[in-house]
Short mmCIF file of N, CA and C in Angstrom, two decimals:
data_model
loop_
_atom_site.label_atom_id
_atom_site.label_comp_id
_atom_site.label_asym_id
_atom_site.label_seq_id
_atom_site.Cartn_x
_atom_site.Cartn_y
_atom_site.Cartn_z
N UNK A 1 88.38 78.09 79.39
CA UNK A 1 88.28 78.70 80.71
C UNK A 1 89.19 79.90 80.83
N UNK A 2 89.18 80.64 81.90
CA UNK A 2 89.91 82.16 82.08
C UNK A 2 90.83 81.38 82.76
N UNK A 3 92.14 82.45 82.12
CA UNK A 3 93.17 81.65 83.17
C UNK A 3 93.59 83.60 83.76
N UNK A 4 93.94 82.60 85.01
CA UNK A 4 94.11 84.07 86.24
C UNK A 4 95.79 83.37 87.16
N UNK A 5 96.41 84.43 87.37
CA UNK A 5 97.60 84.51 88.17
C UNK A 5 96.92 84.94 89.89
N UNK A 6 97.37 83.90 91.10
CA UNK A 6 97.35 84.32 92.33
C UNK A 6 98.78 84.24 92.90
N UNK A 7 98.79 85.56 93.48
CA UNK A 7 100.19 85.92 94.17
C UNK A 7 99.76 86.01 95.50
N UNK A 8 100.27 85.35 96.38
CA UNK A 8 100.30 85.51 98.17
C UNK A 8 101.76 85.80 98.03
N UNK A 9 101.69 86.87 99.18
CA UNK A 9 102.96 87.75 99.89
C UNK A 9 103.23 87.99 101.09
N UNK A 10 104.00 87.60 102.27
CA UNK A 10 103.66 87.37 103.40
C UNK A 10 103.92 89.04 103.59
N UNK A 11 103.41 89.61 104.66
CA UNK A 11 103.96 90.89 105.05
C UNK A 11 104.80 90.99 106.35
N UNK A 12 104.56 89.91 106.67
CA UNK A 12 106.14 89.62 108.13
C UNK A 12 107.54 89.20 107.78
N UNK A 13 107.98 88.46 108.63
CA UNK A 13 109.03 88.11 108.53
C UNK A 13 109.13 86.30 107.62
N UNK A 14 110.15 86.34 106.55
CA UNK A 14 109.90 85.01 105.43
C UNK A 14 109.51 84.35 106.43
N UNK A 15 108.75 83.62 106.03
CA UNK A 15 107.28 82.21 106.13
C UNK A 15 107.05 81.16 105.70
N UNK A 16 106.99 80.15 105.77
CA UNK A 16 106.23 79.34 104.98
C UNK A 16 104.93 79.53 104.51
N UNK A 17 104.90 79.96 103.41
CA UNK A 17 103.31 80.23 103.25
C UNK A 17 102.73 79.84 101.74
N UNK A 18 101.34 79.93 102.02
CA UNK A 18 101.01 78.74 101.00
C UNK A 18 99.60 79.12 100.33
N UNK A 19 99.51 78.79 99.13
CA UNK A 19 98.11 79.15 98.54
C UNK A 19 97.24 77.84 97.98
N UNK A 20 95.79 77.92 97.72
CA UNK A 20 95.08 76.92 96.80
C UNK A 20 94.24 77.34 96.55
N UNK A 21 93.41 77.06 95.66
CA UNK A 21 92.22 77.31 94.51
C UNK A 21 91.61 76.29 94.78
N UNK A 22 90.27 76.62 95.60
CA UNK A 22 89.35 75.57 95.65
C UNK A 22 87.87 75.61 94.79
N UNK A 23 87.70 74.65 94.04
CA UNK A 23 85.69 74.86 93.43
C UNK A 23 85.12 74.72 94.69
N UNK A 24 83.66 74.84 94.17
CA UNK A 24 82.72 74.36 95.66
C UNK A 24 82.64 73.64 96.16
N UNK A 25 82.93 72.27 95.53
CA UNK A 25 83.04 71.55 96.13
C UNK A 25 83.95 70.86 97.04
N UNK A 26 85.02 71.37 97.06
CA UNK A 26 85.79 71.44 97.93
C UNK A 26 87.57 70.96 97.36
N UNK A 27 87.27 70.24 96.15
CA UNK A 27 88.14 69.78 95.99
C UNK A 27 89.52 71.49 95.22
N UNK A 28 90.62 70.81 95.16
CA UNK A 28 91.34 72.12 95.04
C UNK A 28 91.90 71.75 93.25
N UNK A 29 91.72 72.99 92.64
CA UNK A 29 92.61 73.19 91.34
C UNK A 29 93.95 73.19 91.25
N UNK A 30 94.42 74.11 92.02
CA UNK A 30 95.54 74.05 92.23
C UNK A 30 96.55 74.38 93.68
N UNK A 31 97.70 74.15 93.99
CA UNK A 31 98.12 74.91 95.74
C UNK A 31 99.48 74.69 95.07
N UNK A 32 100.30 75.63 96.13
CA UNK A 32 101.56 76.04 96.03
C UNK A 32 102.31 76.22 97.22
N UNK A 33 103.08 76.02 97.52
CA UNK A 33 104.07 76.88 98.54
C UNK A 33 105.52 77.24 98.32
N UNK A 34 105.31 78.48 98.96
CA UNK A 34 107.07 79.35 98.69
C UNK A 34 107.96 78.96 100.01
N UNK A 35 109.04 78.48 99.96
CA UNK A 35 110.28 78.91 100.51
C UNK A 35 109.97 79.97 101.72
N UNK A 36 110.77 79.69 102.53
CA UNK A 36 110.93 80.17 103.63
C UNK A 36 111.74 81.74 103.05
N UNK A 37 112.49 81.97 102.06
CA UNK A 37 113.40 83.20 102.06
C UNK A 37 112.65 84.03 100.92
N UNK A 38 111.99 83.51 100.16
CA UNK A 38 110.72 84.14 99.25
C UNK A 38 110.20 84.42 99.91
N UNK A 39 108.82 83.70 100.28
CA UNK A 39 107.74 84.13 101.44
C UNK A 39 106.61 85.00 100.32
N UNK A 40 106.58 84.45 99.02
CA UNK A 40 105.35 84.67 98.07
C UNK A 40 105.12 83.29 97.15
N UNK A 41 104.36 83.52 96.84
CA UNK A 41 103.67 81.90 96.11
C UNK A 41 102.92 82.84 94.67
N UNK A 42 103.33 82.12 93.97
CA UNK A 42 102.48 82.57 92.43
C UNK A 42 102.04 81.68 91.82
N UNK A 43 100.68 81.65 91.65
CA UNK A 43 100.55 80.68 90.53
C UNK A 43 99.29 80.95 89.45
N UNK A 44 99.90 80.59 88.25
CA UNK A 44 98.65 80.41 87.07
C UNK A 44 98.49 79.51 87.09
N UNK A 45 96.49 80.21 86.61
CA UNK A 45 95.78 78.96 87.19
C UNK A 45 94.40 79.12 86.03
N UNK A 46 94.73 77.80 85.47
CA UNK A 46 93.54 77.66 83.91
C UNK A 46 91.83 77.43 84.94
N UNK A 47 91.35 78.49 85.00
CA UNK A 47 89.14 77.98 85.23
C UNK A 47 88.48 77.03 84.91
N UNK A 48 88.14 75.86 85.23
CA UNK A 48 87.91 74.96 84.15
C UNK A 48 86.53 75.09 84.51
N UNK A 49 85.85 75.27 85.18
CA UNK A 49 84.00 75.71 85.21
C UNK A 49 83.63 77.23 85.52
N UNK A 50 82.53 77.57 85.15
CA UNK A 50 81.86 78.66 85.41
C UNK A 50 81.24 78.63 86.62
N UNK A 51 82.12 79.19 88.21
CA UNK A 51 81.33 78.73 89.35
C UNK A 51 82.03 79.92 90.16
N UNK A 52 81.94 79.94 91.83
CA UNK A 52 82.48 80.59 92.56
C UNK A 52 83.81 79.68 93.14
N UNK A 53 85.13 80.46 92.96
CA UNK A 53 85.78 79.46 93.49
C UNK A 53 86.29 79.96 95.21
N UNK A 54 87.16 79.47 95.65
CA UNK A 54 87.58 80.10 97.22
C UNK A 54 89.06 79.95 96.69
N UNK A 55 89.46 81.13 97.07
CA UNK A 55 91.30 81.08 97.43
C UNK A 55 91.80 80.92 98.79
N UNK A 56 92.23 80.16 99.25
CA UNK A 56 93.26 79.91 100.14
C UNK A 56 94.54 80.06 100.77
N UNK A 57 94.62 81.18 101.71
CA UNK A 57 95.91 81.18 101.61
C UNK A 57 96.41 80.63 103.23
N UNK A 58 97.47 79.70 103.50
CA UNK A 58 97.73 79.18 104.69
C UNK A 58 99.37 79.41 104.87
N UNK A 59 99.47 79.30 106.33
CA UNK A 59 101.01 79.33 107.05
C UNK A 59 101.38 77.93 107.25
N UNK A 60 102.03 77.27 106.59
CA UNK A 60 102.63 76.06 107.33
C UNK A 60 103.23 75.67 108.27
N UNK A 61 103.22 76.91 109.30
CA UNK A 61 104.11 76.55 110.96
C UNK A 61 102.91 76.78 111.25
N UNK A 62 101.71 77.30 110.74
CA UNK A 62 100.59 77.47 111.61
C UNK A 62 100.92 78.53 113.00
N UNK A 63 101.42 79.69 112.43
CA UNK A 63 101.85 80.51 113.78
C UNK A 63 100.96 81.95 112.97
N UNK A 64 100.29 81.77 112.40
CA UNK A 64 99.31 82.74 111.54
C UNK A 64 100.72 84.09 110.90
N UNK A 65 99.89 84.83 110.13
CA UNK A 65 100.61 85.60 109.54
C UNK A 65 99.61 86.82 108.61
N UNK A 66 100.76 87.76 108.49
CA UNK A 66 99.80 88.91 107.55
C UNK A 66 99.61 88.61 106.21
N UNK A 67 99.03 88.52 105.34
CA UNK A 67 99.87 88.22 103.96
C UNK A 67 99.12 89.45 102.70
N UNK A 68 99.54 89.74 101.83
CA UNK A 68 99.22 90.43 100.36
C UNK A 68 98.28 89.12 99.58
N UNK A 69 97.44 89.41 99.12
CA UNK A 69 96.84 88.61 98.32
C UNK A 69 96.59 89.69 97.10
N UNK A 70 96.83 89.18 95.87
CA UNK A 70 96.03 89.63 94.29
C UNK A 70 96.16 88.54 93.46
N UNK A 71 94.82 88.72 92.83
CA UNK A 71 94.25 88.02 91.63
C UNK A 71 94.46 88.60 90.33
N UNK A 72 94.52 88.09 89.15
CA UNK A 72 94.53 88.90 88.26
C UNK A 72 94.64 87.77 86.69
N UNK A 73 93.37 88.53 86.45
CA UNK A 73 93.08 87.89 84.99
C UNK A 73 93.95 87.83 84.13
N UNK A 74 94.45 86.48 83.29
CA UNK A 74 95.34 86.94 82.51
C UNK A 74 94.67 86.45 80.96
N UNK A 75 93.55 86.22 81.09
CA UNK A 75 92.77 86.53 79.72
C UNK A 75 91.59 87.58 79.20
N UNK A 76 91.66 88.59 80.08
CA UNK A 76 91.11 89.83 80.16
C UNK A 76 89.75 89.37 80.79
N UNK A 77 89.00 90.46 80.86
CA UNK A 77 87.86 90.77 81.98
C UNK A 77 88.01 91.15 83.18
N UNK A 78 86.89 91.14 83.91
CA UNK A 78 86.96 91.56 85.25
C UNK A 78 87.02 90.92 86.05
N UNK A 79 87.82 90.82 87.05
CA UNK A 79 87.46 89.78 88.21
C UNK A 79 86.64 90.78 89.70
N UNK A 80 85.77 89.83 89.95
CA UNK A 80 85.23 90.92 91.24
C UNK A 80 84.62 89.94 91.82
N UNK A 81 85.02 90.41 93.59
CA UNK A 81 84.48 89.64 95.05
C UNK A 81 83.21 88.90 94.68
N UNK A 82 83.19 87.72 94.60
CA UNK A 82 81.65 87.53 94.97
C UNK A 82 80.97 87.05 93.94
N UNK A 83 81.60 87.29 92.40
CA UNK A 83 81.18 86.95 91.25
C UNK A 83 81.56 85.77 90.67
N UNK A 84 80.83 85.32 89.93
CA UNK A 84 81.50 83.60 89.06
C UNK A 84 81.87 84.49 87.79
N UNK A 85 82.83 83.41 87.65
CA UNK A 85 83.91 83.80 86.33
C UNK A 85 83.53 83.05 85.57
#
């Protein structure tokens, strides 16, 4: 499978904030959360099917927030909106 790095970055003030990798079916690959004085979450993350997945990114005070999101292949190719990997 492709393995890919997701970085969430809050753009406010540090956050609790939080990421996951979901297949279609709902269940999740992987989730993370950063620290309140970070306020980014990184994680590599091994593909284990050829499908569309959803990224997730959430606030854990639930008081919403701005955040940076990037993806990025770390076994080469392209990644693009909308496409199965």
């Amino acid at each position: 499978g492709q393995l890919i790095t997701l970085t969430a970055q809050s753009n406010d003030q540090p956050t609790a904030l939080g990421i996951g990798l979901q297949r279609p079916n709902g269940t999740l690959v992987a989730a993370g959360t950063a620290e309140r004085i970070d306020s980014a979450v990184v994680q590599r993350i091994q593909l284990d099917q050829t499908v569309r997945y959803r990224v997730v990114v959430f606030d854990t005070n639930s008081s919403g927030l701005n955040y940076t999101l990037q993806v990025r292949s770390e076994s080469g190719g392209e990644l693009v909106s909308g496409r199965m990997v």
